[in-house]
mmCIF file of C-alpha atoms and ligand atoms in Angstrom:
data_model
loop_
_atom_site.group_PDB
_atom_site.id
_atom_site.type_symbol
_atom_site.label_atom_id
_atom_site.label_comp_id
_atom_site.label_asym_id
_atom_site.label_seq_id
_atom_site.Cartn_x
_atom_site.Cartn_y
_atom_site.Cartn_z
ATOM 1 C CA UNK A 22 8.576 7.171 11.595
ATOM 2 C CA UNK A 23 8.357 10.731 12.482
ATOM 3 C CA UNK A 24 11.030 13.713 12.479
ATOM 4 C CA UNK A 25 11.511 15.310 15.710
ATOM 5 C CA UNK A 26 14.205 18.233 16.082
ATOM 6 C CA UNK A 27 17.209 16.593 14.404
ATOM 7 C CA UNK A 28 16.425 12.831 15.182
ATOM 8 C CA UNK A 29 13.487 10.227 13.061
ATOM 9 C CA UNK A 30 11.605 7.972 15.794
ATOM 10 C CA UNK A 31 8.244 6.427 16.328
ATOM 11 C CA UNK A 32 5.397 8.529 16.868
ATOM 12 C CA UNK A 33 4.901 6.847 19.657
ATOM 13 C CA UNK A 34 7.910 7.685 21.484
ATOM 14 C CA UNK A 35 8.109 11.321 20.638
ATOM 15 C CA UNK A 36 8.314 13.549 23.107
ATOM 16 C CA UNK A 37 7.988 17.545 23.109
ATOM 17 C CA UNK A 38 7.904 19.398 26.783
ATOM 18 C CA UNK A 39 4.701 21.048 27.930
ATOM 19 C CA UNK A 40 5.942 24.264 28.581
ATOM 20 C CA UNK A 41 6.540 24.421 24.179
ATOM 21 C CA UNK A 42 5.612 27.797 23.182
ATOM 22 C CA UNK A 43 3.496 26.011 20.481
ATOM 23 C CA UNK A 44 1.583 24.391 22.879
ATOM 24 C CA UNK A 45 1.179 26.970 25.239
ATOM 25 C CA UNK A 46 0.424 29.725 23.369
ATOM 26 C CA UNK A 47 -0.139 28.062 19.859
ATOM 27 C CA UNK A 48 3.212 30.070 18.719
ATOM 28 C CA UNK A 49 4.580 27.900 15.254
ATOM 29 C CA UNK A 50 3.685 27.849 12.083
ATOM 30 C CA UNK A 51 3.352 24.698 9.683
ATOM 31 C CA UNK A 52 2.728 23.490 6.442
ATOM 32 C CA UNK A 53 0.605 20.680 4.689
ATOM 33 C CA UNK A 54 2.561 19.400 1.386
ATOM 34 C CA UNK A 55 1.140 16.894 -0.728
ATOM 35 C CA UNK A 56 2.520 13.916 -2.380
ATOM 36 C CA UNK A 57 1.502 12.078 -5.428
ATOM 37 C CA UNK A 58 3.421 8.983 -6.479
ATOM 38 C CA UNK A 59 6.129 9.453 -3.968
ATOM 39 C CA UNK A 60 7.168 12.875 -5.206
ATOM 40 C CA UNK A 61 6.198 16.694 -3.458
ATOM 41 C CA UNK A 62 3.758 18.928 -5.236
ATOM 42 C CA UNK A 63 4.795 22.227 -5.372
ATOM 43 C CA UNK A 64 7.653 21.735 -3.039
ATOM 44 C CA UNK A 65 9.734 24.896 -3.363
ATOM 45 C CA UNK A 66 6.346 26.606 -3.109
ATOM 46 C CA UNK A 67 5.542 25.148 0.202
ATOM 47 C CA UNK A 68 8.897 25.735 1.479
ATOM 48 C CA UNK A 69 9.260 29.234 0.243
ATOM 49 C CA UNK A 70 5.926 29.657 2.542
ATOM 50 C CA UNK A 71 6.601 28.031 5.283
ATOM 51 C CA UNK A 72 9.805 30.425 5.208
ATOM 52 C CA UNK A 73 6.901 33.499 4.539
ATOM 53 C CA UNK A 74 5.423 32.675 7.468
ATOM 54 C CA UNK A 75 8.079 31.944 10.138
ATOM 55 C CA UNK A 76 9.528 35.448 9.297
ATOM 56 C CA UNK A 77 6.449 36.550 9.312
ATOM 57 C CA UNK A 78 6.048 35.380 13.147
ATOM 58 C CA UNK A 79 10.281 36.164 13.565
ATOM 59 C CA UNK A 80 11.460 32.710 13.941
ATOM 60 C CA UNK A 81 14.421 31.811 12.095
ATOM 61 C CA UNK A 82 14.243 28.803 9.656
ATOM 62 C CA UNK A 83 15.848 26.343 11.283
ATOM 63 C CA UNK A 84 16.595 24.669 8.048
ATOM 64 C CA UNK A 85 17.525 25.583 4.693
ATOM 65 C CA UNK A 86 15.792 24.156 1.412
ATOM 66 C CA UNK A 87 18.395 21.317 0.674
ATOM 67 C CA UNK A 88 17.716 20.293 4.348
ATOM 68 C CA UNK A 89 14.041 20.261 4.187
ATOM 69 C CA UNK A 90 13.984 18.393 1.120
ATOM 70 C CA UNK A 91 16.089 16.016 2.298
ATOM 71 C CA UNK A 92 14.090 15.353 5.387
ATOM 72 C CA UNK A 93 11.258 15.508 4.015
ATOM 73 C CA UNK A 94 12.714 12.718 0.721
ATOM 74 C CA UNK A 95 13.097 10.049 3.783
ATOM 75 C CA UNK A 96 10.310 11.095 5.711
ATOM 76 C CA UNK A 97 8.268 9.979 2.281
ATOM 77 C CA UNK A 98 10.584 7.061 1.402
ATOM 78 C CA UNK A 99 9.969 5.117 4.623
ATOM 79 C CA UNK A 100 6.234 6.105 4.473
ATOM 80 C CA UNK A 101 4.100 2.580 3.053
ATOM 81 C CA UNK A 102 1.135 4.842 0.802
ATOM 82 C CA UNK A 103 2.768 6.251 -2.596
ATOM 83 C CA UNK A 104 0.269 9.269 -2.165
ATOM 84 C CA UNK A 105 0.975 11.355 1.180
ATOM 85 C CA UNK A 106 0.704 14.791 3.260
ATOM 86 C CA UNK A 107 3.680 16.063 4.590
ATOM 87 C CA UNK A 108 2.989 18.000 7.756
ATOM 88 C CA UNK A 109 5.792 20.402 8.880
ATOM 89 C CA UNK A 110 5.712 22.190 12.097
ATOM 90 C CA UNK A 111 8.150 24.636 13.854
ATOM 91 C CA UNK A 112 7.313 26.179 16.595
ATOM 92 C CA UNK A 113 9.467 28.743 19.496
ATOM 93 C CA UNK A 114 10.531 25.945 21.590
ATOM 94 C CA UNK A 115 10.243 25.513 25.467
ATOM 95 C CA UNK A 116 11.424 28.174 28.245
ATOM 96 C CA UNK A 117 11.666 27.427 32.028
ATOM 97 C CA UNK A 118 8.848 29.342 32.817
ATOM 98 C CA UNK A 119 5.422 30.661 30.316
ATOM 99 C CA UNK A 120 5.936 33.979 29.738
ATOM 100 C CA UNK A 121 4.579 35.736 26.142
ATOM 101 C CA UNK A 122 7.768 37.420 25.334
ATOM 102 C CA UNK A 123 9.888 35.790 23.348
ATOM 103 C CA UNK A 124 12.317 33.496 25.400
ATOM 104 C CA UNK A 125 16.160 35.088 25.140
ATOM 105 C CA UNK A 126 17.740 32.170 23.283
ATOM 106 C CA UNK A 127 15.298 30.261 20.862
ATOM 107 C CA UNK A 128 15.517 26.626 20.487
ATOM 108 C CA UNK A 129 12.532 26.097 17.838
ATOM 109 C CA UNK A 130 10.917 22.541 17.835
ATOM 110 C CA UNK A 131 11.153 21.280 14.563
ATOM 111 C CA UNK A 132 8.343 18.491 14.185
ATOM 112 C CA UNK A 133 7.373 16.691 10.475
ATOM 113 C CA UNK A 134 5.395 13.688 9.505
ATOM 114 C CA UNK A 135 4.043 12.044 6.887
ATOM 115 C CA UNK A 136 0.645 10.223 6.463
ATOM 116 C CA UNK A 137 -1.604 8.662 4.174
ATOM 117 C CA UNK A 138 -3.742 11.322 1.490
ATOM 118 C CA UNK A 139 -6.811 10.502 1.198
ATOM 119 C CA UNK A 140 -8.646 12.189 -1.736
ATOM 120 C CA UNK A 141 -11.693 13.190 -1.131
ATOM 121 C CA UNK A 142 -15.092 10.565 -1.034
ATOM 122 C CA UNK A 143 -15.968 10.528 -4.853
ATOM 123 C CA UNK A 144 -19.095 11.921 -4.150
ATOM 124 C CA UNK A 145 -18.065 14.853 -3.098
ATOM 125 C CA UNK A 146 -16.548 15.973 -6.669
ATOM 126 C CA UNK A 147 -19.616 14.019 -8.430
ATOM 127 C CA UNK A 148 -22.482 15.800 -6.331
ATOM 128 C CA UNK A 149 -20.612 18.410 -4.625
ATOM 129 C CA UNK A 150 -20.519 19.818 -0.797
ATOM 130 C CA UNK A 151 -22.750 22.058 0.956
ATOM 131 C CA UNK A 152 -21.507 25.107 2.631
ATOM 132 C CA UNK A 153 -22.351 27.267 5.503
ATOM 133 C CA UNK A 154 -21.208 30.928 6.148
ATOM 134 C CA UNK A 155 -19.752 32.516 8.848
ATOM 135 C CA UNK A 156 -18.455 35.824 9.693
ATOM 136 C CA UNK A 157 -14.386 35.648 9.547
ATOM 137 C CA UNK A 158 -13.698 36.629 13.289
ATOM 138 C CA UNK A 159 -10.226 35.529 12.891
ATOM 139 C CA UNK A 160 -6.980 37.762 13.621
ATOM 140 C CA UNK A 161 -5.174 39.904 10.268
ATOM 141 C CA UNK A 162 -2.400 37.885 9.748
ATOM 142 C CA UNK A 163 -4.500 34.930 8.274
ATOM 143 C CA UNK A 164 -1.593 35.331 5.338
ATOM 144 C CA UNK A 165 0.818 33.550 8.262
ATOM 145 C CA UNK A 166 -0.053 29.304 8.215
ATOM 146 C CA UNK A 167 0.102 30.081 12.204
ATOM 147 C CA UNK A 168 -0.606 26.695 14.079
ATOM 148 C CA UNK A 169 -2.788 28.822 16.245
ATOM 149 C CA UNK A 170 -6.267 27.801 14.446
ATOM 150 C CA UNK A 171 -8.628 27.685 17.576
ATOM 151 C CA UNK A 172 -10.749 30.370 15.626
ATOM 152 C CA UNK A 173 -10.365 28.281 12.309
ATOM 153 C CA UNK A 174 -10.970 24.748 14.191
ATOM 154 C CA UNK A 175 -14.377 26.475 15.707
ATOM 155 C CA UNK A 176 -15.142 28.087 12.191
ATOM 156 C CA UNK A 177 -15.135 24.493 10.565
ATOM 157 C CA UNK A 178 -16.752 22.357 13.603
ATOM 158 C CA UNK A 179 -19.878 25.056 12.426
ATOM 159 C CA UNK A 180 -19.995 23.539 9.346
ATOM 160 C CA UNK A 181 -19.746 19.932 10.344
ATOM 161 C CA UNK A 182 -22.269 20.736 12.849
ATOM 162 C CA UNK A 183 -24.812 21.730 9.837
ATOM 163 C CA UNK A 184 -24.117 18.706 8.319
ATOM 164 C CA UNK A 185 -21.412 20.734 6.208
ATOM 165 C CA UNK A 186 -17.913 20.249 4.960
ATOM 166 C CA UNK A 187 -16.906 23.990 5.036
ATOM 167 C CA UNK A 188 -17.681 27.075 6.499
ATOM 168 C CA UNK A 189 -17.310 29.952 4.199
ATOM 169 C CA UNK A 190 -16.048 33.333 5.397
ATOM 170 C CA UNK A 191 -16.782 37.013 5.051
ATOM 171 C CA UNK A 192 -15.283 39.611 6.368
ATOM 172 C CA UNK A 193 -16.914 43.179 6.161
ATOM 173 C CA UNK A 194 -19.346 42.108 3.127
ATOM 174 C CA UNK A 195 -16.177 40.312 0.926
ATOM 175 C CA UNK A 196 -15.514 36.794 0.635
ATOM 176 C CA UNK A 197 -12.308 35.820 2.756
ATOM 177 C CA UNK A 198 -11.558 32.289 2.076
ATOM 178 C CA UNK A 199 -12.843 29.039 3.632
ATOM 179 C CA UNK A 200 -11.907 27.868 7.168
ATOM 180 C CA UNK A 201 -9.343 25.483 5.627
ATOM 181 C CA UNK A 202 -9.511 26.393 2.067
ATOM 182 C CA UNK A 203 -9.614 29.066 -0.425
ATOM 183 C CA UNK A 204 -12.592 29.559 -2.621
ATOM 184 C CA UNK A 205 -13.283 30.600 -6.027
ATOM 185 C CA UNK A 206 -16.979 32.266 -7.979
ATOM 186 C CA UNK A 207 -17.531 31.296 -11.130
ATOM 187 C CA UNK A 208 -20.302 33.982 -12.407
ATOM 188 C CA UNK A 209 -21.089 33.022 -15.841
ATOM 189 C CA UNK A 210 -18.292 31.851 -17.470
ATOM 190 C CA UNK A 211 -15.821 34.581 -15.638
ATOM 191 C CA UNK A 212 -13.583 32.946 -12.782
ATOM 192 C CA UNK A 213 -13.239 35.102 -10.153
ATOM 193 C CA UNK A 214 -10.658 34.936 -7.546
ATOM 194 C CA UNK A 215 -10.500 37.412 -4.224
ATOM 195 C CA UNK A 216 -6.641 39.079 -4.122
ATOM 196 C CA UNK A 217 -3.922 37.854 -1.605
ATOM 197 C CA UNK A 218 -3.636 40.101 1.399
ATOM 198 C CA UNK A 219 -2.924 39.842 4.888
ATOM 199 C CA UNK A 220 -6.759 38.384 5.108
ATOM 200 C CA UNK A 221 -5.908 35.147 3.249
ATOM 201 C CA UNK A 222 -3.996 32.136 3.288
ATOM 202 C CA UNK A 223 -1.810 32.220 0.044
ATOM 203 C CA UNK A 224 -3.303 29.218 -1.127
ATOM 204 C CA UNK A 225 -0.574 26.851 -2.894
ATOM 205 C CA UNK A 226 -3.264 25.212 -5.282
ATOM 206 C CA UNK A 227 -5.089 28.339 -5.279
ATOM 207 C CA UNK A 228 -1.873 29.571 -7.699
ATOM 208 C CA UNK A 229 -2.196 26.122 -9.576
ATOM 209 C CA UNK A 230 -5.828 26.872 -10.103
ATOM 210 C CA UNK A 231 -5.041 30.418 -11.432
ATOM 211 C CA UNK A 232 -2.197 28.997 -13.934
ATOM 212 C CA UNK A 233 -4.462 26.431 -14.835
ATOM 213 C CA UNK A 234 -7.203 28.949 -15.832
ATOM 214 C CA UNK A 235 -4.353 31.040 -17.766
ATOM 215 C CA UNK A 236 -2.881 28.190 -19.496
ATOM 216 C CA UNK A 237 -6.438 27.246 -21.134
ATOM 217 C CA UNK A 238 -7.646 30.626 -21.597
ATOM 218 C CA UNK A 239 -10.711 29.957 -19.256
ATOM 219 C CA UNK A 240 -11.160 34.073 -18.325
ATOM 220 C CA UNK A 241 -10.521 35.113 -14.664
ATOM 221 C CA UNK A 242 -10.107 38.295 -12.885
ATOM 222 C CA UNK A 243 -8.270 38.625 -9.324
ATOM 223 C CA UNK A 244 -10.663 41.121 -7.520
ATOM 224 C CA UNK A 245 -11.961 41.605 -3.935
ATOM 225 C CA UNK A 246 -15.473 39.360 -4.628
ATOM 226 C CA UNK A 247 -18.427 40.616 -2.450
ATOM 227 C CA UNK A 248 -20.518 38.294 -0.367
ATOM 228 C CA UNK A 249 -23.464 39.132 -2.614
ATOM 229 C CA UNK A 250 -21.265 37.641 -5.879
ATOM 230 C CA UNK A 251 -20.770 34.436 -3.845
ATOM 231 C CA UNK A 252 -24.431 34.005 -2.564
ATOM 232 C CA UNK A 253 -25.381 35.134 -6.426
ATOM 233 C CA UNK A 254 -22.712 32.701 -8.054
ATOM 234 C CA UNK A 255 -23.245 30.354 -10.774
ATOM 235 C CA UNK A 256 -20.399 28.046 -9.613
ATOM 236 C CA UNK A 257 -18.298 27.902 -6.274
ATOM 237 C CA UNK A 258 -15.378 26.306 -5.617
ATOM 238 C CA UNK A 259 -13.079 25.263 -3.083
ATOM 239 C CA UNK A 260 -9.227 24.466 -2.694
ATOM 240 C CA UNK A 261 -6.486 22.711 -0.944
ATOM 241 C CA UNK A 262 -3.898 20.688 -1.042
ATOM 242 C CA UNK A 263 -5.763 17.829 0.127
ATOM 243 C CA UNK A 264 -8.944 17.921 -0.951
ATOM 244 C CA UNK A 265 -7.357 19.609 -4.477
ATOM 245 C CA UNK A 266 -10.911 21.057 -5.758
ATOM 246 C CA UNK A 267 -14.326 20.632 -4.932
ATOM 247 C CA UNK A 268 -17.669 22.305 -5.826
ATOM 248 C CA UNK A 269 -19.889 24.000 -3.539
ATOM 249 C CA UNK A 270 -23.708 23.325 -4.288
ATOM 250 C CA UNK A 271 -25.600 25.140 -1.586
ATOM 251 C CA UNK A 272 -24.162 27.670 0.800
ATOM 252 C CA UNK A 273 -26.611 28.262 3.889
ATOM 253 C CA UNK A 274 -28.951 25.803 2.787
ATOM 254 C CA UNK A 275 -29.642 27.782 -0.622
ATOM 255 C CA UNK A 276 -28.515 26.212 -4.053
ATOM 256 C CA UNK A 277 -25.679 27.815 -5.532
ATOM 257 C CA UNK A 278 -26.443 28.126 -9.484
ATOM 258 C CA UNK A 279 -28.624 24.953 -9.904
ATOM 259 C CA UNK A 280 -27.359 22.736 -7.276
ATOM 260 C CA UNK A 281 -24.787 21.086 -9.315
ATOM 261 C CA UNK A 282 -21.307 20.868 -9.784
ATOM 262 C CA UNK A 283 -20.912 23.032 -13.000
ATOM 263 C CA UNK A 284 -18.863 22.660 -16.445
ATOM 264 C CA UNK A 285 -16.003 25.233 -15.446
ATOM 265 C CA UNK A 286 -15.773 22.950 -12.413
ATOM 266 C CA UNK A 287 -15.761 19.851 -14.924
ATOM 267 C CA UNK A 288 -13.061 21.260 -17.235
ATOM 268 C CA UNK A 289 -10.948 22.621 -14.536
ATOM 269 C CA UNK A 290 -11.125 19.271 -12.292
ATOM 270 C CA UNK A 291 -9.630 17.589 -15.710
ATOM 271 C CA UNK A 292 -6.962 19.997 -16.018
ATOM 272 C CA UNK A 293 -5.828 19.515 -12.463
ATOM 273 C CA UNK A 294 -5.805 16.101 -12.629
ATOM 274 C CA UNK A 295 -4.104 15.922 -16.061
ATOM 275 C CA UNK A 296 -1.569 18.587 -14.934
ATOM 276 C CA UNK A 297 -1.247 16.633 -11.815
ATOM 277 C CA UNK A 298 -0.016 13.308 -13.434
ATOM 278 C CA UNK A 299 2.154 15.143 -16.227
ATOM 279 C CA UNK A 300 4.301 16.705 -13.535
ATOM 280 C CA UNK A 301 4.539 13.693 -11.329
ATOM 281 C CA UNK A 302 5.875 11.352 -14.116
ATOM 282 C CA UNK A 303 8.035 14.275 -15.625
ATOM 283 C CA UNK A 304 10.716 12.286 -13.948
HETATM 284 N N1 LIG B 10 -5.104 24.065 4.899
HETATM 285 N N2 LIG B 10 -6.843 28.680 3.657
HETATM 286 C C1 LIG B 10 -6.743 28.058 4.842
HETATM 287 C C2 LIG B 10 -7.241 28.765 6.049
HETATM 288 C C3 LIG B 10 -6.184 26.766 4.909
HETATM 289 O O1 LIG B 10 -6.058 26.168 6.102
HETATM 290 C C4 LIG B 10 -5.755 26.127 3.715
HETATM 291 C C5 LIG B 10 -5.150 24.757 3.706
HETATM 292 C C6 LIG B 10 -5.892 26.810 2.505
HETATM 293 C C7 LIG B 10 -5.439 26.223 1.190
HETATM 294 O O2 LIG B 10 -4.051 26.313 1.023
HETATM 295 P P1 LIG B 10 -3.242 25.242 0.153
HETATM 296 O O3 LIG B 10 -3.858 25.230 -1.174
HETATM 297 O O4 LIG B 10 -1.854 25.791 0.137
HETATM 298 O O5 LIG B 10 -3.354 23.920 0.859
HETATM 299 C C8 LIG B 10 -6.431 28.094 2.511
HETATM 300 C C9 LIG B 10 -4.343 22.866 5.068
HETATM 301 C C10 LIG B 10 -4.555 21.836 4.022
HETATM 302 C C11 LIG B 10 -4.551 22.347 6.482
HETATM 303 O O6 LIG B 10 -4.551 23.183 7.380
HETATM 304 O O7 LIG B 10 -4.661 21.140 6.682
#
């Protein structure tokens, strides 16, 4: 079962009108939540972005936070895995005719589904990923989770292309983020984190990394990090909330410290996964 603008159906007979604004012009935003054990991670974080970034493109929410959660509670209960992503979409709706103005009254289409999570291949965490880099030739509102992600979806298809899993991005000699992820430098022992700004996703587990890091006193500094730190790096990271965090052991074909996941990587994968199951069986 899916949610579609007031009404739960099959995915198969859902239905949204071609001339959808989200479609058309790739005007909606969205938002990936995942679920562990039947319950949300980081919920009212999620939700408090997805409302960031539909004002952020003026579209009213069409739902408050009781609402959401409750859609999103049966959306999960029907679902048959105990471990899901919850993908929310809004977008400007449908007008008679395509026109890039906004349409004079607004009826958003409100889309959300749930489907299996599937953690990353072991391997992955045990070996770690290989990177490529790319140039971040994306707009400056990369703060908005915009479903228009044709330069994002081209960013990444570089990386699979190389036989990668991400694509890395710099913008003017700093480090940006990933083309689905946010990513971290370890140099030494001293985590290092670029700042939020308009050229960024605000990374949910990106903030769960950073508390994590407080709350054992591993040492980390929010900075702009230059490309040269990241090439130069002893460890590198990446986030999200589905692939939760995985080391990067070559970027570009070149080994990033000695081609291995590290030991902050090691203690901070434990943490995650220890803070992970505390708050899903808090109850
Ligand atoms: N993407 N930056 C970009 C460009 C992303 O697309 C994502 C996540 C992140 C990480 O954010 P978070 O930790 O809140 O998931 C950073 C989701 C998972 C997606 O588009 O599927």
């Amino acid at each position: 079962m899916i949610y579609l603008n007031g009404e739960f159906m099959l995915l198969s007979e859902a239905k949204v009108s071609v001339m959808d604004r989200g479609f058309l012009f790739g005007d909606g935003v969205y938002e990936v939540i995942p679920v562990y054990s039947r319950r949300p991670f980081r919920l009212a974080e999620h939700l408090r972005r997805l409302g960031a970034s539909l004002a952020g493109i003026r579209l009213a929410n069409p739902h408050g936070e009781a609402e959401w959660t409750a859609l999103i509670e049966r959306l999960v209960d029907q679902a048959e895995s105990s471990d899901q992503q919850v993908y929310l979409q809004v977008t400007r709706g449908a007008d008679g005719k395509r026109n890039h103005a906004f349409p004079r009254v607004i009826r958003p289409t409100v889309f959300a589904m749930s489907e299996p999570l599937l953690p990353p291949p072991p391997e992955q965490r045990t070996q770690g990923i290989a990177a490529v880099s790319a140039a971040d030739n994306r707009w400056l509102r990369c703060d908005l989770k915009a479903v228009s992600l044709l330069a994002n979806c081209l960013l990444r298809q570089g990386a699979v292309e190389a036989g990668c899993a991400e694509t890395v991005l710099f913008r003017d000699g700093f480090l940006t983020e990933g083309a689905a992820s946010n990513i971290f430098v370890v140099q030494d022992g001293l985590l290092l984190a670029p700042q939020k700004n308009h050229l960024m996703l605000p990374g949910i587990t990106y903030d769960v990394i950073l508390e994590l890091a407080a709350g054992h006193g591993l040492e980390y500094r929010v900075r702009d990090v230059l490309e040269q730190e990241v090439r130069r790096a002893s460890e590198l990271w990446m986030t999200s909330s589905t692939k939760e965090v995985l080391p990067i052991v070559s970027l570009d074909q070149r080994p990033i410290g000695d081609g291995k996941p590290g030991p902050v990587f090691e203690e901070m994968y434990g943490w995650y996964q220890e803070f992970k199951q505390s708050v899903m069986h808090r109850g």
